Coordinates of C-alpha atoms and ligand atoms in Angstrom, one line a residue:
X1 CA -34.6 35.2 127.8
X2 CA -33.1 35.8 131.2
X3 CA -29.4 35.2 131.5
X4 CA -29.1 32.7 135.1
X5 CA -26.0 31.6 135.6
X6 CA -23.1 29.4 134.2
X7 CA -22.5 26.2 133.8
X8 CA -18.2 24.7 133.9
X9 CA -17.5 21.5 131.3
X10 CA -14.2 20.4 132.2
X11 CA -13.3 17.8 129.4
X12 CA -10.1 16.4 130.8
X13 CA -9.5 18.1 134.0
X14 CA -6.7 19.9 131.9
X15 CA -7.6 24.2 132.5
X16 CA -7.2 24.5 128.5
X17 CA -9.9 22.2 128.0
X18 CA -12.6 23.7 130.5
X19 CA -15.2 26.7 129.5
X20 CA -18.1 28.0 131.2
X21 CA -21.4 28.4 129.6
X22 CA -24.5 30.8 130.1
X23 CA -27.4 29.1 131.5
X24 CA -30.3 30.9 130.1
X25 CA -34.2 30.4 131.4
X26 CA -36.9 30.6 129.2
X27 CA -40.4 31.7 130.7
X28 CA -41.3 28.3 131.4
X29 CA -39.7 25.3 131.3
X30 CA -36.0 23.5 131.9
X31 CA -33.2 26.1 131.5
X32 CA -31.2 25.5 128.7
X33 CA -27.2 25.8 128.6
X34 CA -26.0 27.5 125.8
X35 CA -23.4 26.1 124.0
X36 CA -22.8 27.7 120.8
X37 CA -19.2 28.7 121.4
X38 CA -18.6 25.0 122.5
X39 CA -16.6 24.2 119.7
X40 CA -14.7 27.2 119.4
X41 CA -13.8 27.0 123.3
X42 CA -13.2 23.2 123.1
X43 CA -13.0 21.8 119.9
X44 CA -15.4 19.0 121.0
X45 CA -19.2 18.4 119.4
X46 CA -22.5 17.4 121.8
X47 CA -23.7 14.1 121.0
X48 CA -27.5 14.2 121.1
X49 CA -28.7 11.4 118.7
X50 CA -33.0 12.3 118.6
X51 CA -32.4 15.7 120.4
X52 CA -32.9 14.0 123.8
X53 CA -31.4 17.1 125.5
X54 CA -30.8 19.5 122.6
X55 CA -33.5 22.9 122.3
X56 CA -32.9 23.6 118.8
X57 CA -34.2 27.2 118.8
X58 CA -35.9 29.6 121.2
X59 CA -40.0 29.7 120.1
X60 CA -43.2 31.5 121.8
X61 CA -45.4 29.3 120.5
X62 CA -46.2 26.3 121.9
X63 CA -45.0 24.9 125.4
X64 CA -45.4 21.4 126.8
X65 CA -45.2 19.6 130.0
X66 CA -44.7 16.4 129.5
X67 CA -44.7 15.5 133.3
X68 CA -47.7 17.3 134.0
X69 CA -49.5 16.7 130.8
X70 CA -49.8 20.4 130.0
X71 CA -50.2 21.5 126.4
X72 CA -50.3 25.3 125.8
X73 CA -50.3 27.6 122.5
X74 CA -49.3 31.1 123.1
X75 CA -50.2 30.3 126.6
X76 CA -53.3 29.2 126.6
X77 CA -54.1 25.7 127.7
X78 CA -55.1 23.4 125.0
X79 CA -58.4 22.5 127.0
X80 CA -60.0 25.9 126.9
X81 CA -58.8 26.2 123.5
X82 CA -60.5 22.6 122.5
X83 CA -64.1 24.2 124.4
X84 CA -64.5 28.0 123.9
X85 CA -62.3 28.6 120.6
X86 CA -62.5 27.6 116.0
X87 CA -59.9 26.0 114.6
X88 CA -59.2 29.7 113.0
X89 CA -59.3 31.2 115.6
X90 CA -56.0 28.8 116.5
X91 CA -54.6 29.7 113.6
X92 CA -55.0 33.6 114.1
X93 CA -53.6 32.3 117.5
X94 CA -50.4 30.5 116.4
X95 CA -49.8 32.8 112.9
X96 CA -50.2 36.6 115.6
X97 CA -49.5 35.3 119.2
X98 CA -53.3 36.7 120.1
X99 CA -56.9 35.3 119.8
X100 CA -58.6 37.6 117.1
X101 CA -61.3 40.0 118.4
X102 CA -64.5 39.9 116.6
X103 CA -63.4 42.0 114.0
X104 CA -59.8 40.4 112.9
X105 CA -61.7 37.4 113.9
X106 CA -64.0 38.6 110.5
X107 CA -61.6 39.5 107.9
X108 CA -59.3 36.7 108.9
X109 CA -61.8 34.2 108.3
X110 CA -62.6 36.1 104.9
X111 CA -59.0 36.2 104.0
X112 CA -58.9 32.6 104.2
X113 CA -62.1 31.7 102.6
X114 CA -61.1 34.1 99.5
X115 CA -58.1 31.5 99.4
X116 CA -59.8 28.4 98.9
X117 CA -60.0 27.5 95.2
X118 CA -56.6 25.9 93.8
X119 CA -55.4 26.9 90.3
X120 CA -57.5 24.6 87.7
X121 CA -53.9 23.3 86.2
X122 CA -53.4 21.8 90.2
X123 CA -56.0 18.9 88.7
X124 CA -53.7 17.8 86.3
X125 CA -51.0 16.8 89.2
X126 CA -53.5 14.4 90.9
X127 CA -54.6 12.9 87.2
X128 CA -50.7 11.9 87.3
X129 CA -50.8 9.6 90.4
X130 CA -52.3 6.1 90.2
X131 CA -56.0 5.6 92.1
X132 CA -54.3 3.6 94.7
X133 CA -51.3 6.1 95.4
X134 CA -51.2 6.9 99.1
X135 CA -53.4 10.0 99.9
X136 CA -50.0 11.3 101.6
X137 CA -48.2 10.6 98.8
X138 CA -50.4 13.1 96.5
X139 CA -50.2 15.5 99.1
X140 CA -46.7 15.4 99.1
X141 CA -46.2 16.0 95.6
X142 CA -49.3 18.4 95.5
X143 CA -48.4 20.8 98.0
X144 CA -44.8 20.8 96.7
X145 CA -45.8 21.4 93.7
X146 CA -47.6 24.4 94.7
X147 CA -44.3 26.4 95.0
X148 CA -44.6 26.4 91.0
X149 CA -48.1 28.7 90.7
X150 CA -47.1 31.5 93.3
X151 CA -44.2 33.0 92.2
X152 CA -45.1 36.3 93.1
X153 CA -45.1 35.4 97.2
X154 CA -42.2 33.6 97.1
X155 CA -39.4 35.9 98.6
X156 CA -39.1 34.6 102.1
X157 CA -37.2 37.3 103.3
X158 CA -40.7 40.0 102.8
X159 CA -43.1 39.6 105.6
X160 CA -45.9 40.3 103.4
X161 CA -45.0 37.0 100.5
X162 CA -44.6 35.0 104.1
X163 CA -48.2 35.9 105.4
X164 CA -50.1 35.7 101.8
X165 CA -48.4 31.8 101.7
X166 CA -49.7 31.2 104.9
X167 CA -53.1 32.3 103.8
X168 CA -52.5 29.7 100.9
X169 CA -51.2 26.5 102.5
X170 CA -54.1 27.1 105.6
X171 CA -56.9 27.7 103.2
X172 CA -55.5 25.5 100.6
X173 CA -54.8 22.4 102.5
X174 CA -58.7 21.2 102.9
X175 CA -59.4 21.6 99.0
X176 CA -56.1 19.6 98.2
X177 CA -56.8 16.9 100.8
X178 CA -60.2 16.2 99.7
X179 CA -59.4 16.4 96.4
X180 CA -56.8 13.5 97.1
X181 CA -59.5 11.2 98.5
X182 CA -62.2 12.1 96.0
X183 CA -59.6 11.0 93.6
X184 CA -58.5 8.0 95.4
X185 CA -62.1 7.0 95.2
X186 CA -62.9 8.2 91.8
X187 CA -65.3 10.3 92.4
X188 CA -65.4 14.3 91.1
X189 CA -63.6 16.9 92.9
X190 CA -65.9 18.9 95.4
X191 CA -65.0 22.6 94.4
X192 CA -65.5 25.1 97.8
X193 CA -68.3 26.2 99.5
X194 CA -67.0 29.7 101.3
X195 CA -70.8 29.9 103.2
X196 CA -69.4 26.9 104.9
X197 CA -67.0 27.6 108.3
X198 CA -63.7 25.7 107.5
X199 CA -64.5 22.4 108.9
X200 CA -67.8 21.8 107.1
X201 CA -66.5 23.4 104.3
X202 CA -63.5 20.4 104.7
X203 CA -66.5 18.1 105.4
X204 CA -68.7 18.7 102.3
X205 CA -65.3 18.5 99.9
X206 CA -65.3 15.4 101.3
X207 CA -68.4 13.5 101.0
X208 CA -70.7 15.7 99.1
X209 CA -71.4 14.4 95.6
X210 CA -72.8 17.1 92.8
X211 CA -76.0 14.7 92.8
X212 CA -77.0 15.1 96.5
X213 CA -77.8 17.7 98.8
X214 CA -75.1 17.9 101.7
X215 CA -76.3 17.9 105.2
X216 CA -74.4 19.5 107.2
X217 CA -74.3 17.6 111.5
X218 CA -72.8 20.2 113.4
X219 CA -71.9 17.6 116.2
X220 CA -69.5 16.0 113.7
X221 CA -68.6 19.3 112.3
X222 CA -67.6 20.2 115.8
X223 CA -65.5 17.1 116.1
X224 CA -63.5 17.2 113.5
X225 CA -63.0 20.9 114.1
X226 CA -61.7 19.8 117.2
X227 CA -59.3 17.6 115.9
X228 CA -58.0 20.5 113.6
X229 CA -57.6 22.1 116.9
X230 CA -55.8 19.5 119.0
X231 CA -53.0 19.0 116.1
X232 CA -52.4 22.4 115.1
X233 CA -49.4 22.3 116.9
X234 CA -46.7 20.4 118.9
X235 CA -43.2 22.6 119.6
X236 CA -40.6 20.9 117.6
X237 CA -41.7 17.4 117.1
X238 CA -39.8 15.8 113.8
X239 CA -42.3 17.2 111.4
X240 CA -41.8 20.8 112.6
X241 CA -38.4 20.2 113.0
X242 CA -38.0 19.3 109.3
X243 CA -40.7 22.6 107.9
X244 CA -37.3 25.0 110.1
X245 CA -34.7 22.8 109.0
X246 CA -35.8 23.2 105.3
X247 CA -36.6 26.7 105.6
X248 CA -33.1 27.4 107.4
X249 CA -31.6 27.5 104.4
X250 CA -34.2 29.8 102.6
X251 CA -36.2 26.9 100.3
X252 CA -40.2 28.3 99.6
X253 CA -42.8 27.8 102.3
X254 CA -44.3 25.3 100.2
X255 CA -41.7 23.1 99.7
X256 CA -40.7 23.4 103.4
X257 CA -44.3 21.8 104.1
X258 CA -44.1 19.4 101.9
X259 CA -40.7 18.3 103.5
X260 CA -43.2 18.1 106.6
X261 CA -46.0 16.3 105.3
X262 CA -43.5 13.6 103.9
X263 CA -41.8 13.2 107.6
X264 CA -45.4 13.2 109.6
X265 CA -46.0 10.3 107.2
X266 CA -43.8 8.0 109.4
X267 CA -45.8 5.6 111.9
X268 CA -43.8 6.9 115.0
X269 CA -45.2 10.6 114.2
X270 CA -48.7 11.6 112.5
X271 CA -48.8 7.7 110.8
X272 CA -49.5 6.6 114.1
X273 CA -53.3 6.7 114.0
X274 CA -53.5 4.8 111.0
X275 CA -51.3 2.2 112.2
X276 CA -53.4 2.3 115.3
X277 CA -56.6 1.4 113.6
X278 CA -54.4 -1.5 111.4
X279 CA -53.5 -2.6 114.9
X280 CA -56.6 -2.4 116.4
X281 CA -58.3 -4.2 112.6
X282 CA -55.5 -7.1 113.4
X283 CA -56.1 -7.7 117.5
X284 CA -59.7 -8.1 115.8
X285 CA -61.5 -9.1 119.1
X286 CA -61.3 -8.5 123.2
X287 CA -60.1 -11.9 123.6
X288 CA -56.6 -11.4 121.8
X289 CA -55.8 -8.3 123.3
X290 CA -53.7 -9.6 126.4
X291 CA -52.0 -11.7 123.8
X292 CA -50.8 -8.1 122.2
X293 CA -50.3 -6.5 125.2
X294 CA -47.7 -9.3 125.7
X295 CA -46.5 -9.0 122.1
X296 CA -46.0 -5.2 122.7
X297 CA -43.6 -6.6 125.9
X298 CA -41.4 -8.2 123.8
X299 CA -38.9 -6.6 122.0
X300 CA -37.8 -9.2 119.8
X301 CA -41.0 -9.1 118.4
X302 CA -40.9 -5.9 116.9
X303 CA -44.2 -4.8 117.8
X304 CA -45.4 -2.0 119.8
X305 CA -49.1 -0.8 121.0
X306 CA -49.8 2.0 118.2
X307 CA -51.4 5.1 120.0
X308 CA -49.3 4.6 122.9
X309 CA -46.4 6.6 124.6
X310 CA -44.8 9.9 123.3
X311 CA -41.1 11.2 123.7
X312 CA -42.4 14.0 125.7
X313 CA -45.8 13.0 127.3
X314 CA -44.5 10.8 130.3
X315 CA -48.3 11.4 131.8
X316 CA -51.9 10.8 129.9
X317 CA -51.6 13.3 126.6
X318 CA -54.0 15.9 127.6
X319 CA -55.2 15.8 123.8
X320 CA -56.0 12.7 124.4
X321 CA -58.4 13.0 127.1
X322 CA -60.1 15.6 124.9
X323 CA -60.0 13.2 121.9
X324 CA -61.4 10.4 124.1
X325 CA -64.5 12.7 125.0
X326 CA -64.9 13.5 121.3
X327 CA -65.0 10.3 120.4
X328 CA -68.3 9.6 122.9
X329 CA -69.9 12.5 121.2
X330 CA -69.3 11.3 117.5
X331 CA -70.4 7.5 118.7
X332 CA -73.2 8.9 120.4
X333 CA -74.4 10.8 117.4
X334 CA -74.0 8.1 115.2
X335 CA -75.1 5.6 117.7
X336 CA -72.1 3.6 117.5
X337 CA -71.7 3.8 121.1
X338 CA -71.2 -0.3 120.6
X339 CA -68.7 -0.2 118.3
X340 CA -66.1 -2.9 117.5
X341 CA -63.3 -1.2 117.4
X342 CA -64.4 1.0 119.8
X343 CA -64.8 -1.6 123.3
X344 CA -61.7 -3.3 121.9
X345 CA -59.5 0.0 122.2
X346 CA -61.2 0.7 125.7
X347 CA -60.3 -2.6 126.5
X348 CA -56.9 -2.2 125.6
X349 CA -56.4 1.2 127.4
X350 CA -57.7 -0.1 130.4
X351 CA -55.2 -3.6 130.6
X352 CA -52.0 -1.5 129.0
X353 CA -52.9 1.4 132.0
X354 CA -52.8 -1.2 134.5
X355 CA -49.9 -3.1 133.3
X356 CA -46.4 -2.6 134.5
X357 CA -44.5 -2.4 131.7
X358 CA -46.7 0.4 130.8
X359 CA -46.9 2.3 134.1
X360 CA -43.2 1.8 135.2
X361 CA -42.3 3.1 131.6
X362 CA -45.0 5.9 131.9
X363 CA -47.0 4.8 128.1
X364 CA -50.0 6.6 128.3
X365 CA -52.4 6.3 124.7
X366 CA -51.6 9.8 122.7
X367 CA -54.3 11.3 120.8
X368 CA -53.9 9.4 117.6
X369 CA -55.3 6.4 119.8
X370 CA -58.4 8.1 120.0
X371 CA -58.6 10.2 117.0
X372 CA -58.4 7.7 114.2
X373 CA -61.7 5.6 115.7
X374 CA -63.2 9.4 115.8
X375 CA -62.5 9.4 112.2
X376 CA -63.8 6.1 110.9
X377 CA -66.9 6.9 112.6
X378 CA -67.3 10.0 110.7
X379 CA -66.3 7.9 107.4
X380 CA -62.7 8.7 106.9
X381 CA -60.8 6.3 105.5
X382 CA -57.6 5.1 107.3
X383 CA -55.5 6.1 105.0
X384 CA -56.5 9.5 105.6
X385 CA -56.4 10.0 108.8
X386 CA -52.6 11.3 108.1
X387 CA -53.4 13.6 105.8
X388 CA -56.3 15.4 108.3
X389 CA -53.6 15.6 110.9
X390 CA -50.9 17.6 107.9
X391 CA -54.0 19.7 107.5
X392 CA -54.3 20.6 110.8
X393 CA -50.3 20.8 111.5
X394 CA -49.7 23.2 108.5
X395 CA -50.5 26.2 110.8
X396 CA -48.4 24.9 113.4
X397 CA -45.5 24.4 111.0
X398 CA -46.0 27.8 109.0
X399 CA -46.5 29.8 112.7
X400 CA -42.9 28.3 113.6
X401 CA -41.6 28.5 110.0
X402 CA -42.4 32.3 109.7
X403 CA -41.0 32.3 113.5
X404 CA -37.9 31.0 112.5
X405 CA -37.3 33.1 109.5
X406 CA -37.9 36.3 111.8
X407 CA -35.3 35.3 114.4
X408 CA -31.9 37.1 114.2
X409 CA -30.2 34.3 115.5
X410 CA -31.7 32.2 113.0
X411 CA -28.8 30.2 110.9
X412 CA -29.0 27.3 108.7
X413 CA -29.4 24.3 110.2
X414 CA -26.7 21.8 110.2
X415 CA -25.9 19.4 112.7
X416 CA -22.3 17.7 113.7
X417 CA -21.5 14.4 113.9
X418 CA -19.8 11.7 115.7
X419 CA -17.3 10.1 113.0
X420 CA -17.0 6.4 113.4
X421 CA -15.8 5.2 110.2
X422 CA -12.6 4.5 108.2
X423 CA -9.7 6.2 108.9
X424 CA -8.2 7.5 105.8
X425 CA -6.3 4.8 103.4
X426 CA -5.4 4.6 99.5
X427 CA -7.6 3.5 97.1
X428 CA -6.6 0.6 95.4
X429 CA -6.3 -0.5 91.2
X430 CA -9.2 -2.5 91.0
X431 CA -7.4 -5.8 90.4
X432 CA -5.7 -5.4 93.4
X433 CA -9.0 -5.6 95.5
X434 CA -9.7 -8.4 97.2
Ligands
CMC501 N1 -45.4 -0.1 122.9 C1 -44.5 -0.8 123.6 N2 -43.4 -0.3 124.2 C2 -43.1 0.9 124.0 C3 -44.0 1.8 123.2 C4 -45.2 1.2 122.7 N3 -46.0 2.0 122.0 N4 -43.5 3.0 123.2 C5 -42.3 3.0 123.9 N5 -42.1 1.7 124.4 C6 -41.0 1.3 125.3 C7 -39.7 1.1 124.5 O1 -39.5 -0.2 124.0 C8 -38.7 1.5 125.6 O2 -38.6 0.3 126.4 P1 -37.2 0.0 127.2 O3 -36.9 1.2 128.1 O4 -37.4 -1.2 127.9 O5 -36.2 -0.1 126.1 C9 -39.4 2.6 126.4 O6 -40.8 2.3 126.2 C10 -39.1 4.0 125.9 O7 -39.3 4.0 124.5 P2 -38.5 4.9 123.5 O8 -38.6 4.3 122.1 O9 -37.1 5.2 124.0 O10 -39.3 6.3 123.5 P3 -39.2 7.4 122.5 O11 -39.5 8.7 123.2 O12 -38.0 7.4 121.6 O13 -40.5 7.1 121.5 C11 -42.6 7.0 120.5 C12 -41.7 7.7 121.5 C13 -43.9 7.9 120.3 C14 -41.9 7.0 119.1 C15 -42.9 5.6 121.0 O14 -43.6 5.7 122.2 C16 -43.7 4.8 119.9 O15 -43.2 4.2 119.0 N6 -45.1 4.8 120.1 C17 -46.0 4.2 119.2 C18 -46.2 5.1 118.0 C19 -47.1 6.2 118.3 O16 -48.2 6.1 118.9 N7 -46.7 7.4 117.9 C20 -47.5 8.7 118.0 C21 -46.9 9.7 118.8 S1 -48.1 11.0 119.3 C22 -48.4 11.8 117.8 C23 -47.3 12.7 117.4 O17 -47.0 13.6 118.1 O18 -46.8 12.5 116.3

């Protein structure tokens, strides 16, 4: 990072209460001032509820423009990623800082594909959860629950435990997360197939039953490889802020994605898709979907277009434009080009794009507008939509976990806060409460 400059805060116009701060550049990007001796020099906190204007560590991994709708990991713009590249070959990507060459590009995928199988006790957890549990729920508790069968790759501080977990949790995550729907449906567990490449493999633990052949469609294969791809990673949206605060203070890589999983949950963040099919299941038809767009305009009603805006995005999400060309393909394939759900959320792109409120406030659809109708076409439940997107993040969280653990300037994480409570007073006797 280059050193640029300083900047003055003058707090009361009083010389004791001013300090200068370094203003440091990173390679791309808004300079960031550095504040760390703000406290010390000043005795006053920042106040930055939702990190509007915090950078909460330095990272190579992934950069965004938000203005510019640019999305690149390690450098490398997400569109030429999405066309020439596998999802592992992201990951090699995210987990090294470098594409692999044909021969890392080999015995990485073999080192994942050796990883596949989870221990046979793992069963037991799902047997535990009710049929109807939320898919994220089990996955939750499942990859926590991990932590307990690798003790021997737990020590976070040995960079050799912290790559052999992040062999487990990428080559794991598939098997768990169709185990969680095959058990949501009641059907038996799909064990892997390491012939398959990681998506199909993901694909066939899926949908295959043992008394069928599975047929692998490499269009659809593609697709959802794609989608891996596009969610791999996101700089430090509230799920991969969680995976470093959790791991700031040393917990295991497995619980620190769990912590992960459990905040991508949240409709705002990776629950967005799902809600964005629920929304587009309740507008129903073409005809109701100025009556939403209005709804959506309201803020007393407490609705808001699913699949639309991003904190950072202020121009169309470039994985979205990928995700919407995907989502020809699949439709094509299937011949579902006529789709219900489909016009409607073309029809509701095109008014909300045109609209005001939505162009003054620059909402432009993200990709979970596009990928969750991707996935229903392909047969995925809603309710797992969430859980393919924590697939695919769990690279992007481990590459920034094992980041931050690596960093010398790394310290635990723990924020400040703006009191604005009680002063002190004396507790009472209780029969002299009122
Ligand atoms: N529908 C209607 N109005 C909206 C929407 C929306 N989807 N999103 C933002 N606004 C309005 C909001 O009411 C506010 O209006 P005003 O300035 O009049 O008060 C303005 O736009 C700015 O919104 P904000 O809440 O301050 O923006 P934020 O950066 O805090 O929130 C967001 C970003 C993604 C949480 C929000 O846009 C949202 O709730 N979108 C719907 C959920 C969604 O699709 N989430 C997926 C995000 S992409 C996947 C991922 O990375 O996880």
């Amino acid at each position: 990072m280059d050193k640029k400059t300083t900047a003055k805060l003058d707090l009361s116009g009083d010389a004791k209460n001013s300090a200068e701060f370094p203003v440091i550049a990173g390679s791309i990007g808004p300079d960031v001032v550095d504040i760390r001796t703000l406290l010390s020099k000043t005795g006053a906190f920042t106040y930055d509820p939702g990190f509007m204007s915090t950078a909460s560590c330095r990272s190579k991994i992934t950069f965004i423009d938000g203005d510019e709708g640019v999305l690149l990991y390690r450098g490398y713009p997400i569109e030429q990623l999405a066309e020439s590249c596998d999802f592992l070959e992201v990951c090699h990507l995210l987990i090294y800082g470098e594409l692999p060459n044909q021969k890392q590009k080999d015995k990485f995928d073999s080192i994942i594909t050796r990883h596949t199988m989870v221990h046979d006790q793992i069963d037991n957890f799902f047997r535990g959860f009710r049929r109807d549990a939320h898919p994220m729920a089990i996955m939750v508790g499942a990859v926590g629950g991990l932590s307990a069968f690798y003790h021997d790759s737990l020590d976070v501080n040995d960079s050799t435990n912290r790559e052999i977990s992040a062999f487990r949790l990428i080559a794991k995550m598939p098997t768990l997360t169709a185990m969680a729907y095959k058990y949501s449906i009641g059907q038996p567990f799909v064990y892997p197939d390491n012939s398959l490449s990681y998506a199909a493999n993901f694909k066939r633990m899926m949908f295959a039953v043992p008394t069928e052949k599975f047929e692998v469609n490499d269009v659809l294969v593609r697709a959802l490889d794609r989608i891996l791809i596009l969610h791999a990673d996101h700089e430090q949206n509230a799920s991969t802020s969680t995976v470093r605060l959790a791991g700031s203070s040393g917990a295991n890589p497995y619980a620190c994605i769990a912590a992960g999983i459990a905040c991508l949950w949240g409709p705002a963040h990776g629950g967005a898709n799902e809600a964005c099919l629920d929304m587009l299941e309740e507008i129903g038809d073409v005809s109701k979907v100025g009556h939403y767009i209005e709804k959506a305009k309201d803020k007393e009603s407490g609705f808001r277009l699913m699949g639309f805006g991003h904190r950072v995005y202020k121009n169309y999400d470039p994985r979205a434009k990928l995700m919407r060309e995907t989502c020809h393909e699949v439709l094509g394939e299937l011949g579902l080009e006529n789709d219900r759900l489909f016009k409607l959320a073309m029809a509701l792109e095109k008014i909300a794009l045109e609209d005001d409120y939505f162009v003054t406030r620059k909402l432009y659809p993200n990709v979970d507008f596009y990928s969750g109708i991707v996935q229903r076409a392909m047969g995925i439940p809603n309710n797992m939509f969430t859980c393919i997107f924590s697939l695919a993040r769990t690279v992007g969280w481990i590459a920034q976990w094992m980041e931050m653990i690596s960093d010398p300037e790394q310290k635990i994480g723990r924020p400040r806060q703006l009191y604005t409570g009680e002063v002190r007073r004396e507790v009472k006797k209780l029969e002299e409460r009122s």
